[in-house]
């Protein structure tokens, strides 16, 4: 899309900002010199010298950024939590600056792990229990709590595992007591309860080394007893009894079912483990199995998402989609396939298969089918959830029919049936006779019913993972399979529910995709009328379907997920914005009046909204309808924003009204409610640009670019922030990247020209502007900017020529006329 970048900033900044900026530059130079000399002045040292800096966060954060960079070189490195404690009034911005520095200049110092016998914080460090690629684990005591034994895991402060663990409180997950930062060592310590016991990997290795007769669950229990520390909790309990009474396959299936429960609990809270293996499974001293080590945990990923910044896993236990994700992260390519709870199902299945290889004769055909489905190469062929996998493991243990797979062994099914009903053999004979008679009658129906059940399971799995088109098709196939079969209303009802939900989800997903595409238009100062008409036409066509969309997205069961309302409201607001921008200046306000009608339609469809009232006030003021504007402002005050999105939408409205300060305040409220909001950070960056605060703008757009690396708009806006910060080379690099991502983004050409201009590369700046003209930017705009560039280069004559060409192309171009008058006042 062709857009026009903002006009160049004023040649002279405001006096108070100019004075403070000069002071900040002197302080930064002094800070560097003193750190090199061995002193360690902090940002607060200079805030005390210049108290006025506290009132200018954008300038004050430049000293924070300088300190972060110096500490990365000289140590100790800064941490996000420390910055939040030191600068509570700017916690989010300071942490964003830290994240930005981490992305561009990773820490160079290796973490310093403690030695046994050291006292570190509140911990008396004991023996090392284990280590991995990212950290080390120690037994420790807390003297202040009566020498309570604990386990402390030390790792570099990546800010991740403690957040995952803090959300998980489950019988079969080792919980988190507390997290402790040690910035002088570059470490974070996670304090966990000490349950004694050993990992499943250690126990299986001991059983393999020292077999004491046939392998059974008692073998695991005996190995556990030899490895439990004296300070652990009591080693007796019902879990040890389960182990000792079971075969080895029974013990392992029971352990697997417990771990499946823990995984399901984590998955329901949006956490994937992604590193399940025997060394990350603890059998506590009392025999209870527990999940360990959530350092790779993360939310699920969907195909075509931007790649995450990092990902990991253990190759022997990773499913194919996780392995493909690792390659995509290395290649900075989009996520190739969904990585969701089925990845952990695969790892648990692989763990159990490997452990059960010690007793192959105990792996019955039914259990083999369960493990085969759990470890299927294609995620679509696996159990749809950890709960479903665990349920079949328990059915196997209790001799119940398996639900997720078909046990093809008649002998095993008969044996299980006999164990469930030891007194029924006489009755079986009669049933066999009757069953043989009825089999021919029901065989065809059974096959149809089986196909419908499989279709339902497939459809529900697709629906759970947002694959609405595939879910709807599976549901239709299931409904077709039930045609002509009587007495199947529950199954048919479930299939219809899946189809209807899928159709609603498809409508909502298409709406969301379109809304996400047009939302960056709020970042554009002005959109050329021709381009505005094209996009406004697309918005209008979708907006005319608003009633149908609302009905389809709501469904007969009511509006359980109102996200579509947010998207549809944004489409309505942006439709009004673009239709007013697309209207010619000679239309007598017709475009603005149509925008008012669109906002009225949005209120009629979606109900009252403070955001709509703010937009109505803005349009009414432009039309000179002061009474309408005042009424809209009053109604907006009566319905203040409550949710993160409402704060964000109010911010965008203030931004469209030219009030960047009020917009920034609303964005801060949005981020206080939802710190991870992509659009919150995006508009924070935009507000910072408008308020001439380049450091938080760079940090905000860096956070957005990390979330959406293929977004040309994120990179383009960060380039504007670098240019505003006086860093033309980084600005040019970002504009180059934006043009690679979207060659039609002519605003990046104009921004790159401005950056070349600042760097003194006049020829490059003029060349970029010529390219912009060839891609549709108006000649008057291009000639004005070339004149400005030549004037700054000292060529007044050539500048005057370009400005005259600008006025020849558009005699009403006031900016060109004013600049020409400054350099050539003669008529």
XYZ file of C-alpha atoms in Angstrom, residues 106 213 506 613 727 740:
6
model
C 23.605 -10.282 23.865
C 15.401 -61.217 39.374
C -14.339 -19.629 10.159
C -18.432 8.110 20.615
C 20.886 6.887 14.233
C 12.225 -6.440 1.254
